[in-house]
Every structure is written in structure tokens, then in C-alpha cells.
Short mmCIF file of C-alpha atoms in Angstrom, two decimals:
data_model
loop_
_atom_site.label_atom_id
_atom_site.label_comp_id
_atom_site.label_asym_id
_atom_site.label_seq_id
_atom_site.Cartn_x
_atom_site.Cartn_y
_atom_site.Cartn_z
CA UNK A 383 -0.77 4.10 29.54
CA UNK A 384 -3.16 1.75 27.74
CA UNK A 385 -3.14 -2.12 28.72
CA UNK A 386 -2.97 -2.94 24.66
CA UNK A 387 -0.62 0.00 23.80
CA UNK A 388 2.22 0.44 26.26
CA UNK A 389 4.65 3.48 26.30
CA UNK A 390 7.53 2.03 24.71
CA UNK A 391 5.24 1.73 21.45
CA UNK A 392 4.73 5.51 22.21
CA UNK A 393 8.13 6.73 22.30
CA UNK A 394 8.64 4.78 19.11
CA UNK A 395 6.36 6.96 17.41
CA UNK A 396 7.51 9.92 18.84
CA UNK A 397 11.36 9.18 18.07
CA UNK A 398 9.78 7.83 14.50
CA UNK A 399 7.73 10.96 13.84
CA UNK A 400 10.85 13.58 14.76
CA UNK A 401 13.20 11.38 12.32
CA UNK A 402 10.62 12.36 9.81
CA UNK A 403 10.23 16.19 10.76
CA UNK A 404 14.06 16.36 10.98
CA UNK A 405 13.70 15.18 6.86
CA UNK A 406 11.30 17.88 6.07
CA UNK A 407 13.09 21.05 7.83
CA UNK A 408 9.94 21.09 10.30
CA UNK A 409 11.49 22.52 14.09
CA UNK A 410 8.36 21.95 15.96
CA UNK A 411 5.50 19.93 15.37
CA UNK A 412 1.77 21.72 16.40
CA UNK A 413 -0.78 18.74 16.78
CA UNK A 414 -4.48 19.38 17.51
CA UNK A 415 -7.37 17.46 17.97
CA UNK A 416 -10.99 17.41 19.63
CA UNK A 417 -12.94 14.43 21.21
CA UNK A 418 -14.67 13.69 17.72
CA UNK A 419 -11.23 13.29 15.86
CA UNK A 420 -9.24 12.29 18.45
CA UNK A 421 -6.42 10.13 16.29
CA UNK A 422 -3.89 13.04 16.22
CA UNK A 423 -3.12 13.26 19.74
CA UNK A 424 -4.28 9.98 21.15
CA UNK A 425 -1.15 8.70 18.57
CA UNK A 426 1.23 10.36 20.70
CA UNK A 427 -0.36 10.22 24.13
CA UNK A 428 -2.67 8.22 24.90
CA UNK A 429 -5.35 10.49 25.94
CA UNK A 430 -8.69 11.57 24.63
CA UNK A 431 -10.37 14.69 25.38
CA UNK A 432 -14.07 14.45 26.63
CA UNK A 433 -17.10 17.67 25.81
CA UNK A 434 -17.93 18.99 29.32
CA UNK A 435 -18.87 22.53 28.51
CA UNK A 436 -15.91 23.63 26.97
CA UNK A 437 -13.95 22.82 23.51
CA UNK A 438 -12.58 19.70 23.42
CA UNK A 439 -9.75 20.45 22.23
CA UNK A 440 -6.34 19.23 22.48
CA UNK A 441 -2.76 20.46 21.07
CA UNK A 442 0.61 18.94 21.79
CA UNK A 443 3.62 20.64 21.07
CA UNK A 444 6.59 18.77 20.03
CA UNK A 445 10.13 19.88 19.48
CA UNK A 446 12.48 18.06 17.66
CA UNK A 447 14.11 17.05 21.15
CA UNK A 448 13.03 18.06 24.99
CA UNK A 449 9.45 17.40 26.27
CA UNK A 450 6.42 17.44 25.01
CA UNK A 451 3.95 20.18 26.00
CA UNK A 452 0.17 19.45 26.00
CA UNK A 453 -2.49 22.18 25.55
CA UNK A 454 -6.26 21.15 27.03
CA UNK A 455 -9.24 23.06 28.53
CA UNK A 456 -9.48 23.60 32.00
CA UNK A 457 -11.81 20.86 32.85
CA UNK A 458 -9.78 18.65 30.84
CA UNK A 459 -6.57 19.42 32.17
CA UNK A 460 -7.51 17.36 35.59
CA UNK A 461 -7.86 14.06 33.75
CA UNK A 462 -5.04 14.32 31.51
CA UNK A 463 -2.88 15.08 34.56
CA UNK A 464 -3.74 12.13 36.01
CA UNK A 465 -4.21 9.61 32.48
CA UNK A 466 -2.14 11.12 30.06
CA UNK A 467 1.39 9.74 29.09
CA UNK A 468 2.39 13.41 28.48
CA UNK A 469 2.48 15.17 31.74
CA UNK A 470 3.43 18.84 30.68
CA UNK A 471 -0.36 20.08 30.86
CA UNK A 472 -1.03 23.65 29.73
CA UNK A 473 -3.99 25.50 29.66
CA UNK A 474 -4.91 26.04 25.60
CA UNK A 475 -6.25 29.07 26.48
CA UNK A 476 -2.78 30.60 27.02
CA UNK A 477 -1.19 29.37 24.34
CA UNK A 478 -0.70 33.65 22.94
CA UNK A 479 1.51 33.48 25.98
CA UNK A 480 3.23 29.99 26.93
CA UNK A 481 4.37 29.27 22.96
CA UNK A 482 6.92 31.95 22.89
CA UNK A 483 8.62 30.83 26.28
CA UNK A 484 8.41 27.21 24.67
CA UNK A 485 10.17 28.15 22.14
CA UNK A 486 12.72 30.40 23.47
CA UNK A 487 13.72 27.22 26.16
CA UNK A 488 14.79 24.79 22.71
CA UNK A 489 18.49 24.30 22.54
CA UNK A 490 18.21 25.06 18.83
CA UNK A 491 16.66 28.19 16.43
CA UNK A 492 12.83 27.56 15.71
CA UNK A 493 12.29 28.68 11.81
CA UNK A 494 9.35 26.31 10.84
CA UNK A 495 6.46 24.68 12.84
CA UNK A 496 4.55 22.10 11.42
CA UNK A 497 0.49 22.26 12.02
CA UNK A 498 -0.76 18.57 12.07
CA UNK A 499 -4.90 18.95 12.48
CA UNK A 500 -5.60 22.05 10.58
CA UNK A 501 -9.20 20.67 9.25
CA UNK A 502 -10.28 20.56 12.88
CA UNK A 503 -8.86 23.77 14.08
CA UNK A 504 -11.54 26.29 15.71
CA UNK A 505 -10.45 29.38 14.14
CA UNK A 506 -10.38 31.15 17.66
CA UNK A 507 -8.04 28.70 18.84
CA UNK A 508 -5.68 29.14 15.68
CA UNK A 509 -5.82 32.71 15.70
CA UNK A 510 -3.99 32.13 18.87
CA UNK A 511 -1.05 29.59 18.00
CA UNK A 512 -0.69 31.53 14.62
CA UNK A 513 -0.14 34.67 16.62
CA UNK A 514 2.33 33.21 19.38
CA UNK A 515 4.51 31.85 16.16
CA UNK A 516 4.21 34.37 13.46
CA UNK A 517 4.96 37.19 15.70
CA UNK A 518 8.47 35.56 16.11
CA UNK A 519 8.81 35.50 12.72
CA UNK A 520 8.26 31.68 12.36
CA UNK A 521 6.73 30.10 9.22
CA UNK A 522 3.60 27.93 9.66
CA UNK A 523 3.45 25.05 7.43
CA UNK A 524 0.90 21.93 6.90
CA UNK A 525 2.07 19.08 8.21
CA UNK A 526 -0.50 16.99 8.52
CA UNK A 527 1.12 14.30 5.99
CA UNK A 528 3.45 13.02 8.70
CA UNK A 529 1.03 11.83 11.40
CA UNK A 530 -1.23 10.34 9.29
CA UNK A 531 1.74 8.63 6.89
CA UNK A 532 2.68 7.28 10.92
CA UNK A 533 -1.10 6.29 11.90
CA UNK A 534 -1.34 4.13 8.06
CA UNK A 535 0.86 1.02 10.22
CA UNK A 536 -0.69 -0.81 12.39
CA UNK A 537 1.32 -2.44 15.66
CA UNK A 538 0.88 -5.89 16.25
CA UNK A 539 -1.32 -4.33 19.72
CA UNK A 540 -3.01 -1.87 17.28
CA UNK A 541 -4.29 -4.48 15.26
CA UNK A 542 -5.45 -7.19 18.37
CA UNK A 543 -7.00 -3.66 19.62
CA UNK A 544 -8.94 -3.53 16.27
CA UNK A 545 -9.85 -7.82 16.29
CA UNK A 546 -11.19 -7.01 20.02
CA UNK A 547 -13.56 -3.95 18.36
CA UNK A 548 -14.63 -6.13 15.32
CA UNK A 549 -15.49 -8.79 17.71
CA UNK A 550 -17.33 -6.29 19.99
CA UNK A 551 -19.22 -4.73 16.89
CA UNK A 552 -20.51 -8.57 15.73
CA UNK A 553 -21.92 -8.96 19.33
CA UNK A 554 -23.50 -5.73 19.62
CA UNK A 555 -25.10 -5.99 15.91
CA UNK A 556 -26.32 -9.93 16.98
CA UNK A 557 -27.74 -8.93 20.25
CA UNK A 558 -30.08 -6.18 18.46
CA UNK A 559 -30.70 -8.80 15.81
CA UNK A 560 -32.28 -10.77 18.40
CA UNK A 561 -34.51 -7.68 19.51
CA UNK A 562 -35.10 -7.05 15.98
CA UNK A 563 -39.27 -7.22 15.35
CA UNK A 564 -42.34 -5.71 13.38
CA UNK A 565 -42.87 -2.65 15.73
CA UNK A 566 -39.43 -1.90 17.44
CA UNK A 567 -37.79 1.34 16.76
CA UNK A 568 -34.69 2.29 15.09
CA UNK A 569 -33.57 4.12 18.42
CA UNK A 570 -34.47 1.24 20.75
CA UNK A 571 -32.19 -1.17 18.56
CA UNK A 572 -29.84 1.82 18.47
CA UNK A 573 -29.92 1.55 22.37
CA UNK A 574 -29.70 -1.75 22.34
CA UNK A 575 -26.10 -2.14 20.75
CA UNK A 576 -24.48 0.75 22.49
CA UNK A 577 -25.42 -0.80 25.61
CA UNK A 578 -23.75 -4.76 24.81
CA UNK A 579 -20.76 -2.33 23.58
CA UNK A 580 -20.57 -0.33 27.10
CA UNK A 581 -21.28 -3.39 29.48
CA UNK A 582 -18.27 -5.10 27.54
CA UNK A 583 -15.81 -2.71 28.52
CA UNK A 584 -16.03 -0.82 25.04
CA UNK A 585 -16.68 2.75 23.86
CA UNK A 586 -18.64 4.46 21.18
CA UNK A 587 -16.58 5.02 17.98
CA UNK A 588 -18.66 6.78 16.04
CA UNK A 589 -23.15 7.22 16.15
CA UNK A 590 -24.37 3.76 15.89
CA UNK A 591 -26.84 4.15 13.24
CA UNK A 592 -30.17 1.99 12.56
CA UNK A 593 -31.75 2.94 9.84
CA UNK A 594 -35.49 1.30 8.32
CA UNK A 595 -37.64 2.00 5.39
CA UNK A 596 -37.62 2.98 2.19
CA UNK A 597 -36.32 6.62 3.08
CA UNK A 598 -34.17 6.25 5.52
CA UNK A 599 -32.10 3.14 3.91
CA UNK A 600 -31.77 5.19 0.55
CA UNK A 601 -29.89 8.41 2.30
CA UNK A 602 -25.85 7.59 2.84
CA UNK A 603 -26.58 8.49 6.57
CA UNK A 604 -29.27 9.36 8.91
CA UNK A 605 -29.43 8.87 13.04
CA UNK A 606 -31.48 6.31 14.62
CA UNK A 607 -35.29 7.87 14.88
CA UNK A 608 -38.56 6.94 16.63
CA UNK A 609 -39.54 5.08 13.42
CA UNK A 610 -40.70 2.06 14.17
CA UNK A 611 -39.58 -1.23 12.28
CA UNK A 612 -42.60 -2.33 9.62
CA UNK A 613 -43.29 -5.85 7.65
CA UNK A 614 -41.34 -6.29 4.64
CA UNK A 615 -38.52 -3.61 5.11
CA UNK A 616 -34.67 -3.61 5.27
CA UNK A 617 -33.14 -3.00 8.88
CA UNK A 618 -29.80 -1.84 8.14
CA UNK A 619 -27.09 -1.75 11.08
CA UNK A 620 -23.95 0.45 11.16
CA UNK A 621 -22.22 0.04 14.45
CA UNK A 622 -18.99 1.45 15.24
CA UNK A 623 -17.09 0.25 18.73
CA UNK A 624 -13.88 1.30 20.01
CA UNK A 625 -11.57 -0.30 22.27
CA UNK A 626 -8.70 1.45 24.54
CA UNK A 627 -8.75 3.55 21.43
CA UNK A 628 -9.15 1.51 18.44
CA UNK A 629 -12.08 1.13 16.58
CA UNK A 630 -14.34 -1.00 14.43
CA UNK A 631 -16.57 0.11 11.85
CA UNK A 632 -19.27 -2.49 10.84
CA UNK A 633 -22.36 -2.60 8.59
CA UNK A 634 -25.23 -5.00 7.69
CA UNK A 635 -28.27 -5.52 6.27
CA UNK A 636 -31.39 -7.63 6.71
CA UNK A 637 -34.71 -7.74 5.12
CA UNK A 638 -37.53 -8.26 7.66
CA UNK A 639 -40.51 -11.15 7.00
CA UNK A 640 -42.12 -10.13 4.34
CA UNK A 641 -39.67 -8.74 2.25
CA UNK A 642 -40.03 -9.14 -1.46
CA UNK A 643 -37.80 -11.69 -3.98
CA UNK A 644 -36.40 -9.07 -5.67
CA UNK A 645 -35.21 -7.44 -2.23
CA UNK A 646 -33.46 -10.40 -0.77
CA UNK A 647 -32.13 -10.83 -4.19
CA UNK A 648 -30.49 -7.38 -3.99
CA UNK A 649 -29.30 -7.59 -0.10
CA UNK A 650 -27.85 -11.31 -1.24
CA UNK A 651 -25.57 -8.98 -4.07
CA UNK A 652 -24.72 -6.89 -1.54
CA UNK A 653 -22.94 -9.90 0.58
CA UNK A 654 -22.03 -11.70 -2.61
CA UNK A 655 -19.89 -8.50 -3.85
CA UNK A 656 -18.68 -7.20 -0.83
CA UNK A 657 -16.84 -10.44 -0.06
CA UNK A 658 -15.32 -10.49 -3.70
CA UNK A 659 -14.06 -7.00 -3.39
CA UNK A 660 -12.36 -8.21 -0.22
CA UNK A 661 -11.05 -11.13 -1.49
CA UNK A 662 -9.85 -9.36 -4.70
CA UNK A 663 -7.93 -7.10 -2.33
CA UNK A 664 -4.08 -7.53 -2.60
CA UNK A 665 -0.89 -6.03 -1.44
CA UNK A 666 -0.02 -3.13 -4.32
CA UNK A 667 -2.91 -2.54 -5.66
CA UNK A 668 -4.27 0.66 -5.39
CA UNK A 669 -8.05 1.75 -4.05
CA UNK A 670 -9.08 2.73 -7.63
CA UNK A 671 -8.34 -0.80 -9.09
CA UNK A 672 -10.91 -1.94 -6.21
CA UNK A 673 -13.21 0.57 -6.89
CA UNK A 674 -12.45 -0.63 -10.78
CA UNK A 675 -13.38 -4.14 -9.90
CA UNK A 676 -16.69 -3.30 -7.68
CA UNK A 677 -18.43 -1.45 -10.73
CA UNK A 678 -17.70 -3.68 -13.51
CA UNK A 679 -19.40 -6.46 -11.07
CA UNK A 680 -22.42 -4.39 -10.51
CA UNK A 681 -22.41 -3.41 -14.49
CA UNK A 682 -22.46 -7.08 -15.35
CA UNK A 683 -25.41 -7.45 -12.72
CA UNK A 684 -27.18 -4.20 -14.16
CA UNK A 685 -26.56 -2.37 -11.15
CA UNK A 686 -24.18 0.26 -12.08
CA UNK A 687 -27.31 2.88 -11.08
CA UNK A 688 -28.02 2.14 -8.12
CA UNK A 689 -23.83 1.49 -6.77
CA UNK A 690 -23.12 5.26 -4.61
CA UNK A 691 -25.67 7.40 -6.34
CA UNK A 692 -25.18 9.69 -3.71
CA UNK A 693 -20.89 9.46 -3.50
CA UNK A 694 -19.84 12.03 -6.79
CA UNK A 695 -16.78 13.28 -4.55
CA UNK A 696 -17.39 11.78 -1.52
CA UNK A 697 -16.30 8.45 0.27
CA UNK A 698 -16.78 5.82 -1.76
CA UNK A 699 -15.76 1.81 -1.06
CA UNK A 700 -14.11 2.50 2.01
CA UNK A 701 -11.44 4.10 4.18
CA UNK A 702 -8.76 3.74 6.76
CA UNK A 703 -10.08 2.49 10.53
CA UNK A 704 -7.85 2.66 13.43
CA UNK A 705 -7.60 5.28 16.05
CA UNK A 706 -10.46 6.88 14.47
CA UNK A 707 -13.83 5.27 12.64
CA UNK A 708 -13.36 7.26 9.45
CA UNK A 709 -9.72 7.71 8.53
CA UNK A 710 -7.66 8.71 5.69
CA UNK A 711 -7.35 7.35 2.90
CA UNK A 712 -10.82 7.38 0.86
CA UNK A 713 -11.02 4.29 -1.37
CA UNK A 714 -12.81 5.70 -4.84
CA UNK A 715 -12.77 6.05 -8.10
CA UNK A 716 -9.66 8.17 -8.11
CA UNK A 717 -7.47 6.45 -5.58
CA UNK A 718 -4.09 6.13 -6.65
CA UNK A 719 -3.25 4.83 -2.63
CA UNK A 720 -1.47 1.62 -2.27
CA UNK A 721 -2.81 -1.70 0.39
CA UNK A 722 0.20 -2.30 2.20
CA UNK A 723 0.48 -5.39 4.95
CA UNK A 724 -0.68 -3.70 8.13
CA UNK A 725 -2.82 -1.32 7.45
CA UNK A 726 -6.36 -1.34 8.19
CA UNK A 727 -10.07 -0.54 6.30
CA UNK A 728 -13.73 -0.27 6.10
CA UNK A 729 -14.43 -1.95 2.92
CA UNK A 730 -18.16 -0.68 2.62
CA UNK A 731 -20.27 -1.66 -0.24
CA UNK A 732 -23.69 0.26 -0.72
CA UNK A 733 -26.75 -0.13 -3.63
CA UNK A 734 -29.62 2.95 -2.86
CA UNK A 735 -32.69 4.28 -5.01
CA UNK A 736 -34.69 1.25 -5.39
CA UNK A 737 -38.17 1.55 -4.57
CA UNK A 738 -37.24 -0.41 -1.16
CA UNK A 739 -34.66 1.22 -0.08
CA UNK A 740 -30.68 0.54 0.04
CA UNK A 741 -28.31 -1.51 1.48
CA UNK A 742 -25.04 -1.61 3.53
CA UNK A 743 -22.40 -3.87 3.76
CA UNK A 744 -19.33 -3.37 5.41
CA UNK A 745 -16.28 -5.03 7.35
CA UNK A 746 -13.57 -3.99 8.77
CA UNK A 747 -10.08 -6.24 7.28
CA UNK A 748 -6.32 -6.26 7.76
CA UNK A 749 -4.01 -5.84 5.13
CA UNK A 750 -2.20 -9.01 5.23
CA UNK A 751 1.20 -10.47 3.57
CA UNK A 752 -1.44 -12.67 1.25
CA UNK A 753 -4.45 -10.41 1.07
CA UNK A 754 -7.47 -8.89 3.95
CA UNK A 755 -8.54 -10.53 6.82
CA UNK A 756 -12.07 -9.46 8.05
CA UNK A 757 -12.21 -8.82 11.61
CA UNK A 758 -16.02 -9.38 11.39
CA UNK A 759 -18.55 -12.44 10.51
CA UNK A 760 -21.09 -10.55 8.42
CA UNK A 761 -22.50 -13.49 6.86
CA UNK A 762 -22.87 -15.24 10.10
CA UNK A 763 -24.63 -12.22 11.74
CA UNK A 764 -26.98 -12.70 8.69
CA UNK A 765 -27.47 -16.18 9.19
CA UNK A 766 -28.10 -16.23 12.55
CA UNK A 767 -30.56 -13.37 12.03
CA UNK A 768 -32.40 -15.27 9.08
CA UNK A 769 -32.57 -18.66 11.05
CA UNK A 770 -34.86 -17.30 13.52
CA UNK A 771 -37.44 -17.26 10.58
CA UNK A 772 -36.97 -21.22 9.99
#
């Protein structure tokens, strides 16, 4: 078990997550997930999957009552033997085979399993659980609404999980700040962060991006290159830390010595309007209305070109954080999803296409009883940062 999570909190979920398939006529709940998108099963065992060689996948099956079975590789199956709360280890390789006998040992008829993960399914690997359920006649349904209708609440040690990763992110962004000079590259400031985020205990979330320049700053995303840092430019930051699990995701922006009036005018918008779109965040409202609120401040500013260019479809103002960087829901234009105390988000404003390049600002906030509470101190990261020019 985790230090911040502790097994009790786990079999609340599970006995949570079976009142829920009980609801919805689902007999058996298929989960999968890989070391990328681990959310799904970490939620129900505390384990994550590591890429040595093989997939890294890993499926949990879970009846409405008896044990849990967990599916891994082979290499994986060692570690989750020894680390993971679920201790029914199968290999996922088998699964044509072992599903069946599952199945036939529940006290009750199996009509309907419920596939949680089918976005990150290999199609090999499906091909296999589809044909150890259909070919007992059992329906295959989405589920995927249930775990991640679970995952939207944060725990009281979920959310002091997430504070810890915030935290973490601000000192691994400040500690490349302070490396930060005409001549450095994006990779070496890259480095630099991962490394304050590793010594600290912490683990990588998600690709902690440094991005300089004209091109690089006006693309949506783009890894850390050999580019090296130039007079004049914006340095933009987007680390992404995880702790026992939980995770941070955290953005700034900085102009370098140099940099024009107009550019610090723009990068001061960007801090100006991200903190009134998290201020303006309340319990009820729904992601559009934010997105609503965001645009008519950059119309009134002349802006409205130049806010997500790039975002027709895409992510927009932000998303859900927690066991994963990037979670469901998207926050755009067409978000109909309701902040509710509890849950969590990366509220992520962005301006690209100027001549200079782009911008990114984002925190990572709590849904409170009153309104958000940011888990990082953007501003004073950017102050810091600006003071060593004084």
C-alpha cells in the first residue's frame, strides 16, 4: 500500500465501484491500463506497470463479489507480487484461457462484462479478452463511465498527494529558473527539473517540456531539444511531477533580457487572465461558462486570435489532474461538465502566433466549498525569476 493512500480507502472504492456496476446490470468489471495511463488500475490497486521490453499492460478483473484477479506481463508480474494490493497475479498473456475458469468459479451467472480502458486497449490484447467472453456468450459493454465518474472525487489523502506534487512542480520549475541563461538548452533545463523532482522522492508525470523561440513556443507541444536559449525570447516551462501516484501539472512563462514591451505585455495577460479565470471558478458552473468568460476577456483585450489557435476540437482551458496528468474532463467551448468541491484541474491558459512566440500558463487548483485553490505559486516563480534581473 501507499503511505498517502492506505487500503481501507481502496476497498472503499472497490465496494463503491460494485454498488455502481450492480445499478447498471454490469456482472464483471474488465479494467486495463498501461504505464502511460496508469489511472484505471492504480485506482483499484495501487500498482503501476513499468516498460521493460514487454507491453505494459495491466487488466484487473473484478466480479461483483470474490477476489480480484490481476492480468500483467511476465516481467511485471514479479513486482506486482510483491507491491501490489491485489495479489491474484495472472499472466495477461493467458487471459484466452484463465477468463473462462474465472468466470465459471462466480457464485452467480455472468451475462454482461463491463470494459473500463477501451481507448488504450492493444488490439492483440483485446482480441483475447473479447474471445474468452464472447465465446460464452457474454455481452461486452463500455464501461468506462464508472471509473472515471469514481476517479472525479478526490480523498482528503488524494488531494495532500496532489498539494505535495504542486509543491514539488514549483521547486523543480524555480531550480531551472535559476539555471535559466543566454546559451543553455531546452534539454539541459529539461534535465535540470526532472532531477530536483527525482532527488525529492518524486516521479515523472508526464514529459517535462521546455520549450524556447519563436517556433517552438507557438506549437501546443514539442519535447525539450538541443536548442539553445537566445536574448530576448520566451522560456516556457511545463513540468508535470507525481507523487505516490498523484500528479501535478504546471506551466509558466518568462521572457528572457531583452525581450520586447509588447512581449512582457502579452506574458503579463497571460498571468493577469489566468488568475481571473481561476478566481471566476465556482461550484456549478460548468467548463463552457469558463471557457465563456476567458474569451470575452481576451476579445476585450483584442486577443481573441491569438487565444488556442491551434485547439478547434482539442483540449482547451484545462482538464482533470489526479492519478493521471491529463484526465477527463476537457474544459472547452462545449463543456456542459459541472466544478464540484473536490475535484481537481489544470486550468491552462495559452496565447500563440505572434511573431515571438506563445505563452503558457497553468496551475493546478482544488475545487473548493467557496471556489479553486491553486496548489502552485506561479506568480512567485515569476517573480523570483524576474528579480534576478534587478
Amino acid at each position: 500500500m501507499t503511505v498517502g493512500v492506505l487500503a481501507t480507502e481502496f476497498e472503499k472504492r472497490l465496494a463503491r465501484t460494485r454498488e455502481q456496476m450492480k445499478k447498471q446490470g454490469i456482472d464483471v468489471l474488465f479494467v486495463y491500463s498501461d504505464e502511460y495511463h496508469p489511472g484505471y488500475s492504480f485506482y483499484y490497486t495501487n500498482f503501476r506497470t513499468i516498460n521493460c521490453i514487454e507491453e505494459s499492460a495491466h487488466a484487473l478483473f473484478i466480479p461483483l463479489e470474490g477476489e480480484i484477479q490481476a492480468f500483467l506481463g511476465n516481467l511485471n508480474r514479479f513486482a506486482a507480487k510483491r507491491f501490489s494490493w491485489i495479489k491474484n497475479v495472472n499472466n495477461i498473456y493467458e487471459m484466452e484461457a484463465l477468463l473462462p475458469k474465472y468466470v465459471s468459479e462466480l457464485p452467480y451467472e455472468v451475462k454482461t462484462v463491463g470494459v473500463v480502458g477501451e481507448e488504450l486497449f492493444p488490439i492483440s490484447l483485446y482480441r483475447e479478452m473479447e474471445k474468452a467472453f464472447v465465446k460464452d456468450g457474454i455481452n461486452i459493454v463500455d464501461a468506462g463511465h464508472i471509473v472515471v465518474q469514481e476517479r472525479l472525487y478526490k480523498s482528503k489523502a488524494e488531494l495532500d498527494l496532489i498539494r505535495k506534487a504542486g509543491k514539488l512542480a514549483d521547486d523543480s520549475i524555480l531550480a531551472a529558473l535559476e539555471k535559466l541563461e543566454v546559451g543553455k538548452t531546452e534539454i539541459e533545463l529539461s534535465a535540470i527539473g526532472e532531477y530536483v523532482t527525482r532527488s525529492r522522492g518524486g516521479e515523472i508525470g508526464s514529459a517535462y517540456l521546455v520549450v524556447s523561440g519563436p517556433d517552438h513556443t507557438n506549437l501546443p507541444t514539442w519535447r525539450p531539444m538541443e536548442r539553445k536559449i537566445e536574448r530576448g525570447e520566451y522560456v516556457w516551462f511545463d513540468f508535470n511531477p507525481m507523487v505516490e501516484g498523484y500528479c501535478s501539472d504546471t506551466g509558466i512563462t518568462v521572457a528572457m533580457e531583452g525581450a520586447s514591451a509588447e512581449q512582457i505585455r502579452i506574458m503579463n495577460f497571460a498571468y493577469d487572465t489566468n488568475q481571473r479565470m481561476v478566481e471566476f471558478i465556482k461550484p456549478g458552473m460548468t467548463g463552457k461558462q469558463l471557457f465563456q468568460e476567458t474569451l470575452r476577456i481576451c476579445e476585450n483585450a483584442g486577443l481573441a486570435d491569438y487565444f488556442l489557435p491551434y485547439t478547434k476540437g482539442m483540449r482547451a482551458i484545462g482538464h482533470g489532474v489526479g492519478l493521471e496528468v491529463v484526465e477527463t474532463p476537457d474544459l472547452g467551448p462545449n463543456s456542459d461538465f459541472i466544478f464540484e468541491p473536490n475535484m481537481c484541474f489544470g486550468i491552462k491558459f495559452d496565447l500563440h502566433g505572434f511573431p515571438f512566440g506563445g505563452v503558457r500558463v497553468e496551475p493546478t487548483v482544488i475545487i473548493t466549498e467557496n471556489g479553486a485553490e491553486p496548489v502552485n505559486d506561479l506568480r512567485g516563480m515569476k517573480a523570483k525569476y524576474e528579480s534576478n534581473f534587478k
